[in-house]
PDB file of C-alpha atoms in Angstrom:
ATOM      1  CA  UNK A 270      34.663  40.464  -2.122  1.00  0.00           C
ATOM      2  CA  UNK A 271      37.965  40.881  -1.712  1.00  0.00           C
ATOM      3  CA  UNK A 272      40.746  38.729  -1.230  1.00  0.00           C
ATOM      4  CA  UNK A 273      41.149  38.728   2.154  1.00  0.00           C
ATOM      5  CA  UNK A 274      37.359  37.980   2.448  1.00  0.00           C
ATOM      6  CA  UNK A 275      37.407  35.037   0.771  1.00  0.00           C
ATOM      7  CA  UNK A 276      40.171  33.714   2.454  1.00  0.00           C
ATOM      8  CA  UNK A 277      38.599  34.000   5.710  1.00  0.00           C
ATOM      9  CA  UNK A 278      35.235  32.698   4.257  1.00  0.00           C
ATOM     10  CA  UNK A 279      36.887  30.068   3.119  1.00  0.00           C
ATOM     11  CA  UNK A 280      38.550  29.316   6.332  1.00  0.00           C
ATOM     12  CA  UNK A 281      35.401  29.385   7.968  1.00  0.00           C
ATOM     13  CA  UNK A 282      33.490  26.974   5.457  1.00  0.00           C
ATOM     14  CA  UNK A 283      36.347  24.476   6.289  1.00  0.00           C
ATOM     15  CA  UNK A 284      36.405  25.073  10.094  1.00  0.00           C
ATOM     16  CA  UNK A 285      32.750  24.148  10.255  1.00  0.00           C
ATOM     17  CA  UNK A 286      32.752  21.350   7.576  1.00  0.00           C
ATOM     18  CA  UNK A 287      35.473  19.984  10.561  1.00  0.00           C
ATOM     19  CA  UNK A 288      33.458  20.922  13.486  1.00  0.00           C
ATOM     20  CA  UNK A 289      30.887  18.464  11.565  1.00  0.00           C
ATOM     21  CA  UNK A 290      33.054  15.561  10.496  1.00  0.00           C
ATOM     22  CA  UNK A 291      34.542  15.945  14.272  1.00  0.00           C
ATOM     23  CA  UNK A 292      31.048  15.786  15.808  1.00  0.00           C
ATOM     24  CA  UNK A 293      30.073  12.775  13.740  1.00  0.00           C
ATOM     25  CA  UNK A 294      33.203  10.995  14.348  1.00  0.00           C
ATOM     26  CA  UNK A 295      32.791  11.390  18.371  1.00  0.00           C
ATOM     27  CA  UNK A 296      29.011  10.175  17.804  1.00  0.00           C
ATOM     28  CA  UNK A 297      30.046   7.253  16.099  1.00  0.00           C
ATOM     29  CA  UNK A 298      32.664   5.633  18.322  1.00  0.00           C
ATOM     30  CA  UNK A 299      30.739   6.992  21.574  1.00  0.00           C
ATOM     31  CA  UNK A 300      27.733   4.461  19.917  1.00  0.00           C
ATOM     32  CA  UNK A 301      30.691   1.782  19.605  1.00  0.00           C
ATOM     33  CA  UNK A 302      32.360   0.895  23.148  1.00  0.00           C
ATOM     34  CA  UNK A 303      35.053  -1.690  22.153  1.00  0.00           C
ATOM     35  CA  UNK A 304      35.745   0.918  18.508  1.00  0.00           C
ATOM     36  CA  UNK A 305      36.041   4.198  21.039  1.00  0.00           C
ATOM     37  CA  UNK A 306      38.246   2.121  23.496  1.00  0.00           C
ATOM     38  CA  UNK A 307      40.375   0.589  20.681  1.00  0.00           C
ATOM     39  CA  UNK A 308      41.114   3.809  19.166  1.00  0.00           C
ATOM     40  CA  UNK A 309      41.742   5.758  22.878  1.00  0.00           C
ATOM     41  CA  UNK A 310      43.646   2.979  24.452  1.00  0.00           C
ATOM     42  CA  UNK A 311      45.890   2.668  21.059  1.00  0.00           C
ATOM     43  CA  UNK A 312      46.497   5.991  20.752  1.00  0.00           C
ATOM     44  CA  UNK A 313      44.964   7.116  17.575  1.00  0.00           C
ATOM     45  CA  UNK A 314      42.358   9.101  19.100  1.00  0.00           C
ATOM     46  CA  UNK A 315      43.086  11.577  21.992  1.00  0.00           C
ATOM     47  CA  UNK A 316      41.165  11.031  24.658  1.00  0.00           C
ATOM     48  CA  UNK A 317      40.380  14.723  25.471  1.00  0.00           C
ATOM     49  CA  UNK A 318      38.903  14.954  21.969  1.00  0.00           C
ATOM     50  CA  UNK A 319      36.603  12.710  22.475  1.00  0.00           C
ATOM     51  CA  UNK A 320      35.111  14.040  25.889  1.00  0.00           C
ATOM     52  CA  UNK A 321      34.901  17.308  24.301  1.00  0.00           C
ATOM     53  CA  UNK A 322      34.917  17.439  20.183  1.00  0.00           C
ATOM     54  CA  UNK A 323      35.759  20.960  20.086  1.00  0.00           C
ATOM     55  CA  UNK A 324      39.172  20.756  22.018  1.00  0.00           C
ATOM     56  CA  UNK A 325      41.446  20.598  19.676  1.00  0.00           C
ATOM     57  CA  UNK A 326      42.995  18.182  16.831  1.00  0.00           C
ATOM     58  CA  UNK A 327      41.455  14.828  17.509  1.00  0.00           C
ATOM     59  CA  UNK A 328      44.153  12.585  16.024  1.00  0.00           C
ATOM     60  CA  UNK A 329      46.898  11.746  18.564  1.00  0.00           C
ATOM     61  CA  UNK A 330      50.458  12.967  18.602  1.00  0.00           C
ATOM     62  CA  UNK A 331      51.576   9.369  19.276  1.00  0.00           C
ATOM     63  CA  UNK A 332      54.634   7.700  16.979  1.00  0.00           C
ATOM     64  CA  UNK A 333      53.357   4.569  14.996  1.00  0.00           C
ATOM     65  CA  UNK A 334      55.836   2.856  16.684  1.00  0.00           C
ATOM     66  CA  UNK A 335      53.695   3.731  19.909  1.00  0.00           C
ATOM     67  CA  UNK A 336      50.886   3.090  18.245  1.00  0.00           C
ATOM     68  CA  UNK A 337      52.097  -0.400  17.586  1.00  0.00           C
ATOM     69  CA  UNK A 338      53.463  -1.375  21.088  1.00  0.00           C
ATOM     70  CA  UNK A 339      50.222  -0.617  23.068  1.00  0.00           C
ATOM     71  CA  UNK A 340      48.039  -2.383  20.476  1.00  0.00           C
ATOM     72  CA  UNK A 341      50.290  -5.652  20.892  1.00  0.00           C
ATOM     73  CA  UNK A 342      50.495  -4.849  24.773  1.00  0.00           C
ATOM     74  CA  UNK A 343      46.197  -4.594  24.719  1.00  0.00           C
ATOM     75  CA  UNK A 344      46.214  -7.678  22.217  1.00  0.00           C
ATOM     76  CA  UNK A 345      48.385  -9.941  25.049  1.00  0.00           C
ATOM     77  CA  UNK A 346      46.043  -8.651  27.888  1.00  0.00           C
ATOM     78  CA  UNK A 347      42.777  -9.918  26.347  1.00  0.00           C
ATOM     79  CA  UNK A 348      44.077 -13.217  24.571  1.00  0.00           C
ATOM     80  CA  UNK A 349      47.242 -14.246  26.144  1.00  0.00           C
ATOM     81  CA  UNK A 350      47.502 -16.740  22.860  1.00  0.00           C
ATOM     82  CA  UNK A 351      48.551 -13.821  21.294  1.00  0.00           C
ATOM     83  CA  UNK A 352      51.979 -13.419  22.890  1.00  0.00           C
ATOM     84  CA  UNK A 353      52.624 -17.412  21.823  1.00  0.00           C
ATOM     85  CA  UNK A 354      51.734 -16.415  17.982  1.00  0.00           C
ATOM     86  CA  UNK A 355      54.043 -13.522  17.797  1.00  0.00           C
ATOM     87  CA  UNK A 356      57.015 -14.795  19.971  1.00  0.00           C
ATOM     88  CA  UNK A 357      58.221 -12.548  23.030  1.00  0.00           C
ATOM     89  CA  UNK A 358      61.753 -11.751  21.265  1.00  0.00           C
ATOM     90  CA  UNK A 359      59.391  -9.897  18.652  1.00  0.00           C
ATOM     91  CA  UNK A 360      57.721  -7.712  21.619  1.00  0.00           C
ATOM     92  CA  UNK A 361      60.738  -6.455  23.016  1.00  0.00           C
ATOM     93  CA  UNK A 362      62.445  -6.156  19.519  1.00  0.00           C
ATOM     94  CA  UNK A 363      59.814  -4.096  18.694  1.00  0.00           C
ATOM     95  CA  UNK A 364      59.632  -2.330  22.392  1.00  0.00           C
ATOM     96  CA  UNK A 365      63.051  -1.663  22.294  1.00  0.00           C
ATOM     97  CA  UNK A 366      63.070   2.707  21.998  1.00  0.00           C
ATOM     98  CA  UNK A 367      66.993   2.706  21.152  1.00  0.00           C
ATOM     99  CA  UNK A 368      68.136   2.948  17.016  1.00  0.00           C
ATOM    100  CA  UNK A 369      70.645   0.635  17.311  1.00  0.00           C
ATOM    101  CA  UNK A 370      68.880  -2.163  19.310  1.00  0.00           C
ATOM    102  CA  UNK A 371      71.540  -1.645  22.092  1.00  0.00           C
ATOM    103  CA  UNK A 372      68.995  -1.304  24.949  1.00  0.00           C
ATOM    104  CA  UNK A 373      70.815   1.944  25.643  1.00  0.00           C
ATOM    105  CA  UNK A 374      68.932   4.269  27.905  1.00  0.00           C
ATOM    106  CA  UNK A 375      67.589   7.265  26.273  1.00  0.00           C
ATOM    107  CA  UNK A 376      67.170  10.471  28.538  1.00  0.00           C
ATOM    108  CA  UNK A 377      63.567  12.138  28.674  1.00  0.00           C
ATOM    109  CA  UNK A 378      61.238  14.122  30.243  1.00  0.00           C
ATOM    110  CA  UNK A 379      58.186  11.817  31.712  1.00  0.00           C
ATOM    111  CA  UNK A 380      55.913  12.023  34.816  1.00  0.00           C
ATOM    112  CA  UNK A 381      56.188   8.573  36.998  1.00  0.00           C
ATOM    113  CA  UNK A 382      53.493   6.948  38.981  1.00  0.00           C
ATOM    114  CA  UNK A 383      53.747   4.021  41.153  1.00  0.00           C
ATOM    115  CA  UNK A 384      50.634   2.309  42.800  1.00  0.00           C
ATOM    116  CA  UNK A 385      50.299  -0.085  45.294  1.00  0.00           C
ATOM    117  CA  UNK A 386      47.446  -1.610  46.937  1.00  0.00           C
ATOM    118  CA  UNK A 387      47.291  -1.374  50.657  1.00  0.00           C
ATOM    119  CA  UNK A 388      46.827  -4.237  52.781  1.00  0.00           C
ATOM    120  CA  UNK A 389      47.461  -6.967  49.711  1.00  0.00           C
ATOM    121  CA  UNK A 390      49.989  -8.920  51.991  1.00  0.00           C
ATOM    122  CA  UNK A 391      47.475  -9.229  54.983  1.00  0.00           C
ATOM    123  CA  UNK A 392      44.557 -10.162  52.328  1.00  0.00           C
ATOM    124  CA  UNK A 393      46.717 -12.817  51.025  1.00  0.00           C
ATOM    125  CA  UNK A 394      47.277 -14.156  53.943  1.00  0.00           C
ATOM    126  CA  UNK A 395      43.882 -14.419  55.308  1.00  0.00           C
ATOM    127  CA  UNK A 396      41.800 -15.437  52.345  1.00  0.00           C
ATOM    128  CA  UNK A 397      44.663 -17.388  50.565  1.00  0.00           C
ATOM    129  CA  UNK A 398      47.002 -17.159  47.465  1.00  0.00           C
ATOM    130  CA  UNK A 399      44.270 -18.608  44.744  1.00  0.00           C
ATOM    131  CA  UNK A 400      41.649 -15.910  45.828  1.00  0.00           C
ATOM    132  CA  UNK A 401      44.416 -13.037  46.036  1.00  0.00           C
ATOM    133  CA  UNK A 402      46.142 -14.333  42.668  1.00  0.00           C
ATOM    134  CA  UNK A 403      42.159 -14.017  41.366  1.00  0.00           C
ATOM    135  CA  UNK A 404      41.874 -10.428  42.536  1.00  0.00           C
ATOM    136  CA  UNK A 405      45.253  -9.385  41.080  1.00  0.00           C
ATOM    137  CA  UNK A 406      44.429 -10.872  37.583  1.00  0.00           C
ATOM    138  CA  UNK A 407      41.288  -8.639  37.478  1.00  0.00           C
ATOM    139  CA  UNK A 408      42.942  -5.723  38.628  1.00  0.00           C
ATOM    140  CA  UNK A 409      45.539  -6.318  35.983  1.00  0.00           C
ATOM    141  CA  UNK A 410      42.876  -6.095  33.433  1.00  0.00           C
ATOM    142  CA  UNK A 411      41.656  -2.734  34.747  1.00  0.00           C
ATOM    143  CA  UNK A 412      44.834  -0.875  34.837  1.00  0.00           C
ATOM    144  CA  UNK A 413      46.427  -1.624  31.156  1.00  0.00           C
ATOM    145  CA  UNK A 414      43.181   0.458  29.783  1.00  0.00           C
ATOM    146  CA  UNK A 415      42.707   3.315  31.757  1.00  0.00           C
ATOM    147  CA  UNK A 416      46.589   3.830  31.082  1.00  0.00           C
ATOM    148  CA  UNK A 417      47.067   3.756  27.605  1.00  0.00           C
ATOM    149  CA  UNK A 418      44.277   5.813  27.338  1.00  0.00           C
ATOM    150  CA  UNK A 419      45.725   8.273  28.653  1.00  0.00           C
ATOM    151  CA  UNK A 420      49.174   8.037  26.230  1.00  0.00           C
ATOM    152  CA  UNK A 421      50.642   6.261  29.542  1.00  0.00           C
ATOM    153  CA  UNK A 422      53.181   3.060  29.666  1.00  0.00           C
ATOM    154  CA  UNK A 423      53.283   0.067  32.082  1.00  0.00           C
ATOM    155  CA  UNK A 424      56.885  -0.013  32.712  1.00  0.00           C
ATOM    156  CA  UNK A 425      56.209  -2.892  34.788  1.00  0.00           C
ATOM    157  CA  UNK A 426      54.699  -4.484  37.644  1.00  0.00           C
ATOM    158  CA  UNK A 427      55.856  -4.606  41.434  1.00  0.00           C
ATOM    159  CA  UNK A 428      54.132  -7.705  42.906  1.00  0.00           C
ATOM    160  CA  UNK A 429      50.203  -5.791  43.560  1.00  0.00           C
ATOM    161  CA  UNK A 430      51.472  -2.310  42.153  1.00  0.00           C
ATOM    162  CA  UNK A 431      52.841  -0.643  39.431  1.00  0.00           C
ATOM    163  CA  UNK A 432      55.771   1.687  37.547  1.00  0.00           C
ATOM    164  CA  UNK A 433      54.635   4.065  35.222  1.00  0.00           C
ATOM    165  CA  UNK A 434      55.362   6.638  33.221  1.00  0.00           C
ATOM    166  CA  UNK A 435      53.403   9.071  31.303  1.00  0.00           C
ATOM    167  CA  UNK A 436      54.274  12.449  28.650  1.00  0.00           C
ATOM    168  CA  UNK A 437      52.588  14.740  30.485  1.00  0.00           C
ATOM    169  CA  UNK A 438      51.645  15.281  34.519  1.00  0.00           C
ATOM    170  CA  UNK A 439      48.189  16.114  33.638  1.00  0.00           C
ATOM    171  CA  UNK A 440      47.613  12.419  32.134  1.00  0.00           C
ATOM    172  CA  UNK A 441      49.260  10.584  35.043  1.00  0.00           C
ATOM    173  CA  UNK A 442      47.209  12.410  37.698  1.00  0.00           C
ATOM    174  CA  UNK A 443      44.158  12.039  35.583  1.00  0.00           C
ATOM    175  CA  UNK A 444      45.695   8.407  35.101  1.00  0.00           C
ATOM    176  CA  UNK A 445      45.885   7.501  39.165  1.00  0.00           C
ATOM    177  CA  UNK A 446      42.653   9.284  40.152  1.00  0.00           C
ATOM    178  CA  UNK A 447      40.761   7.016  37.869  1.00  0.00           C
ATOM    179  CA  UNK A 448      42.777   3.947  38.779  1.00  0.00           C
ATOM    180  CA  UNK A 449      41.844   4.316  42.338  1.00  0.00           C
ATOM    181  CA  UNK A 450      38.073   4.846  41.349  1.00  0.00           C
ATOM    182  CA  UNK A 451      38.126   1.322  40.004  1.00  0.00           C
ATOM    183  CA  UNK A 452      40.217  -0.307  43.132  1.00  0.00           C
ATOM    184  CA  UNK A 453      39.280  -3.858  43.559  1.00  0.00           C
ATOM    185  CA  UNK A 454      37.028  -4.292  46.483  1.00  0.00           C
ATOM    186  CA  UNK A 455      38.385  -4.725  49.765  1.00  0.00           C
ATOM    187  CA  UNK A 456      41.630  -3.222  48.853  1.00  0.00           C
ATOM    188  CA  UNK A 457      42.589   0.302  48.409  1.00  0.00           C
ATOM    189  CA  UNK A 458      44.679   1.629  45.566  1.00  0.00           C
ATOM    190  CA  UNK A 459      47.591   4.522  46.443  1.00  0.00           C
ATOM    191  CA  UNK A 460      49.796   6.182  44.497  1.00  0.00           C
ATOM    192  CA  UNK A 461      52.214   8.894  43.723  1.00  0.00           C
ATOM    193  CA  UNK A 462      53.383  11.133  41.062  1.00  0.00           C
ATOM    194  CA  UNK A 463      56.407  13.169  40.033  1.00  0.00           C
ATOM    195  CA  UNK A 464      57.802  14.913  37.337  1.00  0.00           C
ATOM    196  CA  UNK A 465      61.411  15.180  36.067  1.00  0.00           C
ATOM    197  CA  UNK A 466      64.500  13.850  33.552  1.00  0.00           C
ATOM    198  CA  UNK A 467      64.590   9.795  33.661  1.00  0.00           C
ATOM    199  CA  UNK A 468      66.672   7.590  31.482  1.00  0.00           C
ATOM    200  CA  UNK A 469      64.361   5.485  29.563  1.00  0.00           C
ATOM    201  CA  UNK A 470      65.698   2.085  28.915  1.00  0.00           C
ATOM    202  CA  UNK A 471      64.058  -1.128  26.979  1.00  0.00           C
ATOM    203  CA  UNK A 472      62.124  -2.421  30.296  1.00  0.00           C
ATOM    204  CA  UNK A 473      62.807   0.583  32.836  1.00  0.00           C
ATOM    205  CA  UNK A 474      62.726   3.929  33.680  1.00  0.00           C
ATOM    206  CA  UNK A 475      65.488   5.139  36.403  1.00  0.00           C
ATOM    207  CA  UNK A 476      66.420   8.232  37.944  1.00  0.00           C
ATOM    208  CA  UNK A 477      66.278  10.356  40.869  1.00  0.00           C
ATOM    209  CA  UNK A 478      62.607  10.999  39.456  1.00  0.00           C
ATOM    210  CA  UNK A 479      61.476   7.841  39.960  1.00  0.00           C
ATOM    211  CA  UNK A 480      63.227   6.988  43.123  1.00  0.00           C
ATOM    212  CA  UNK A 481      61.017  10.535  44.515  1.00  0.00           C
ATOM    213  CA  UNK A 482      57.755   9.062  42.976  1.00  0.00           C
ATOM    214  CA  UNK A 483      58.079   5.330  45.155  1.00  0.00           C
ATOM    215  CA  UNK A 484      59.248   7.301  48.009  1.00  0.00           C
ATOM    216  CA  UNK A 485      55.897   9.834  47.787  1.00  0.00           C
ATOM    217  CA  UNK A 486      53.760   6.367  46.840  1.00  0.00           C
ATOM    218  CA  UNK A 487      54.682   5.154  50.226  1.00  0.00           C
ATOM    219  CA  UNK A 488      53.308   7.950  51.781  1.00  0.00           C
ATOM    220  CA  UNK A 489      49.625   7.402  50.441  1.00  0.00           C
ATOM    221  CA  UNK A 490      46.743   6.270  51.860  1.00  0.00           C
ATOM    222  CA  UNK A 491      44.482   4.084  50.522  1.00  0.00           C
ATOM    223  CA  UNK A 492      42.205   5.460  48.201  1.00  0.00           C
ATOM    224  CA  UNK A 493      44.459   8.396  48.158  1.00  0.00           C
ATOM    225  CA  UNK A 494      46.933  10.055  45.149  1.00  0.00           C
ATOM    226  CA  UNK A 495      49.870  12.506  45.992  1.00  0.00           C
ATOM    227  CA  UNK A 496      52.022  14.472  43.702  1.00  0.00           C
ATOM    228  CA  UNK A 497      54.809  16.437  44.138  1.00  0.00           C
ATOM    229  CA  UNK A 498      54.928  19.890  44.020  1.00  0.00           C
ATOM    230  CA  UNK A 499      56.945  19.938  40.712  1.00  0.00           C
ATOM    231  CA  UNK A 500      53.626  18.189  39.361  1.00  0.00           C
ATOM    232  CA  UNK A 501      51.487  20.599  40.624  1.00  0.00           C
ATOM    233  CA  UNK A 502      53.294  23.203  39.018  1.00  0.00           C
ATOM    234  CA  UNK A 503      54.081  22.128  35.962  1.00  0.00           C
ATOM    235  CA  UNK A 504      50.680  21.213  35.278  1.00  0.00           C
ATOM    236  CA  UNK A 505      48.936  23.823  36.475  1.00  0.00           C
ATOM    237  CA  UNK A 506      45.204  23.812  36.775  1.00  0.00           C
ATOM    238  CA  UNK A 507      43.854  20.077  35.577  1.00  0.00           C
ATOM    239  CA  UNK A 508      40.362  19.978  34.230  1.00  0.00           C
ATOM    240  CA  UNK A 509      38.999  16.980  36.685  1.00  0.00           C
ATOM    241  CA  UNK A 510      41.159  17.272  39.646  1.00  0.00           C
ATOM    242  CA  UNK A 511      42.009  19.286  42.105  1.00  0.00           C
ATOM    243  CA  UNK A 512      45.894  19.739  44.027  1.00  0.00           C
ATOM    244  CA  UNK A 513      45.487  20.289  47.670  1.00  0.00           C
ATOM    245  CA  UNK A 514      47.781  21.981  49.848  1.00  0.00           C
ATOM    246  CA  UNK A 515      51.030  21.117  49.571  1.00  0.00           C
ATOM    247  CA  UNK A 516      53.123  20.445  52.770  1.00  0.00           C
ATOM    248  CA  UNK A 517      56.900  19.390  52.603  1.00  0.00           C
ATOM    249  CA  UNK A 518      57.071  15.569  53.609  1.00  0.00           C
ATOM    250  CA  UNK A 519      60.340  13.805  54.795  1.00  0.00           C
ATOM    251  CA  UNK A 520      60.955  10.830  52.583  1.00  0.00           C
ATOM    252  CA  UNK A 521      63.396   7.972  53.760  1.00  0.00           C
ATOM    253  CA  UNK A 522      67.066   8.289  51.705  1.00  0.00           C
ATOM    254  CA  UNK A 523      65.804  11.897  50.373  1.00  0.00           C
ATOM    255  CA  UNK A 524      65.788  15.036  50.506  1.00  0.00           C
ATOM    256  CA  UNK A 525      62.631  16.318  52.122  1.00  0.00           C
ATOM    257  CA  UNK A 526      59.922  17.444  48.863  1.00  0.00           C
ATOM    258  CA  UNK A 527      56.929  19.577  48.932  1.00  0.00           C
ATOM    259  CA  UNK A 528      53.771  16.867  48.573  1.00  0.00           C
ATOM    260  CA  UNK A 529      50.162  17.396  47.991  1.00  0.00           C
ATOM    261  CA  UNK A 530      46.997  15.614  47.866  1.00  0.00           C
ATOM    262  CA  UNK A 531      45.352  15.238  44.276  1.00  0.00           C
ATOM    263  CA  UNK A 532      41.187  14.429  44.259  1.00  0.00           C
ATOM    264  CA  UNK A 533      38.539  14.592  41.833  1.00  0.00           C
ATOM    265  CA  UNK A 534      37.012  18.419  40.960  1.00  0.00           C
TER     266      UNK A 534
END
């Protein structure tokens, strides 16, 4: 055998000795709901791994530093003592993305999402601020998950909605189609998606690219997710949804954008 032969033996004794391991590590946490969510929602694991072993690396590209943040942000949501051990000033010290603790904003490329839920003033004021305050609570719990499993970051909230931002278009569609799959009954989750340079700062995200994103959240429907056409393209095809036909809307203070609607495929 020559050389070359064993090499590529060799390569293909490791490749399947890793096909294994990977196939045995998906079993495992698959058999383990709270290990496979830990692991998703804190970025160790990627997601798209785990629905399909053989795509790719299954470690995440996320920083420990991101690592860190959404395990403390996942630790506050499920035992709020948490935040009262640890002391906020150590959250946002350690939240803070700028090297010299400045809160400068730092320029990057990020899709944005905001959701809303339509008809949360009229529900509030029919069945009452304890029953609406109940609902809200509950929907908080659903949305930290579902976003940090998909590498995603609550920028913050907006009263019954959301700002946030996400590395890739693919995730934040993905991100907003299952969000609205898991609206909390009688209320209808919207929201809307674009694509772009922001300036990242400590607690925020501005930029034209996320004034575009409220503006196209506004124009959703209940129970409905548009992106822009910049999403569309830069994504291109997403396994799990599909981008409708995109039509240029007029959005109030803007310049008119090319919008489609995003559903499940």
């Amino acid at each position: 055998m020559s050389t070359d032969d064993a090499r590529v033996a060799g390569r293909r004794v490791v490749h399947k000795a890793r096909s294994r391991m990977a196939a045995r590590l998906a079993d495992l946490l698959k058999r383990d709901p709270y290990l496979m969510s830990s692991a998703v929602e804190t970025g160790l694991v990627r997601r798209e791994w785990l629905e399909s072993p053989g795509s790719g690396e299954p470690v995440s590209t996320a920083t420990p530093m991101e690592v860190l943040e959404r395990w403390l942000e996942r630790s506050v949501e499920q035992r709020p003592s948490t935040l009262a051990k640890l002391g906020l000033s150590t959250i946002q010290i350690l939240s803070d993305t700028s090297e010299d603790g400045t809160g400068e904003g730092v320029p990057a490329r990020l899709a944005v999402a905001f959701t809303d839920l339509e008809g949360f003033t009229r529900f509030t004021a029919t069945e009452g601020d304890e029953v609406a305050s109940r609902l809200l609570a509950e929907h908080y719990k659903m949305v930290g998950p579902v976003v940090r499993s998909r590498g995603g970051r609550i920028v913050k909230r907006l009263g019954d909605g959301f700002l946030l931002t996400f590395p890739e278009p693919e995730a934040a569609v993905l991100a907003c189609l299952e969000l609205v799959s898991l609206q909390p009954a009688p209320l209808r989750l919207r929201a809307g998606v674009h694509v772009g340079e922001v300036v990242v700062m400590p607690e925020d995200v501005v930029g034209h690219v996320v004034n575009v994103a409220a503006r196209v959240a506004e124009c959703a429907k209940g129970g409905e997710v548009l992106a822009t056409g910049d999403v569309r393209d830069t994504a291109g095809g997403v396994r799990g949804a599909v981008f409708g036909r995109a039509r240029r809307r007029s959005l109030k203070g803007l310049e008119p954008v090319l919008v489609c609607r995003v559903s499940r495929g």
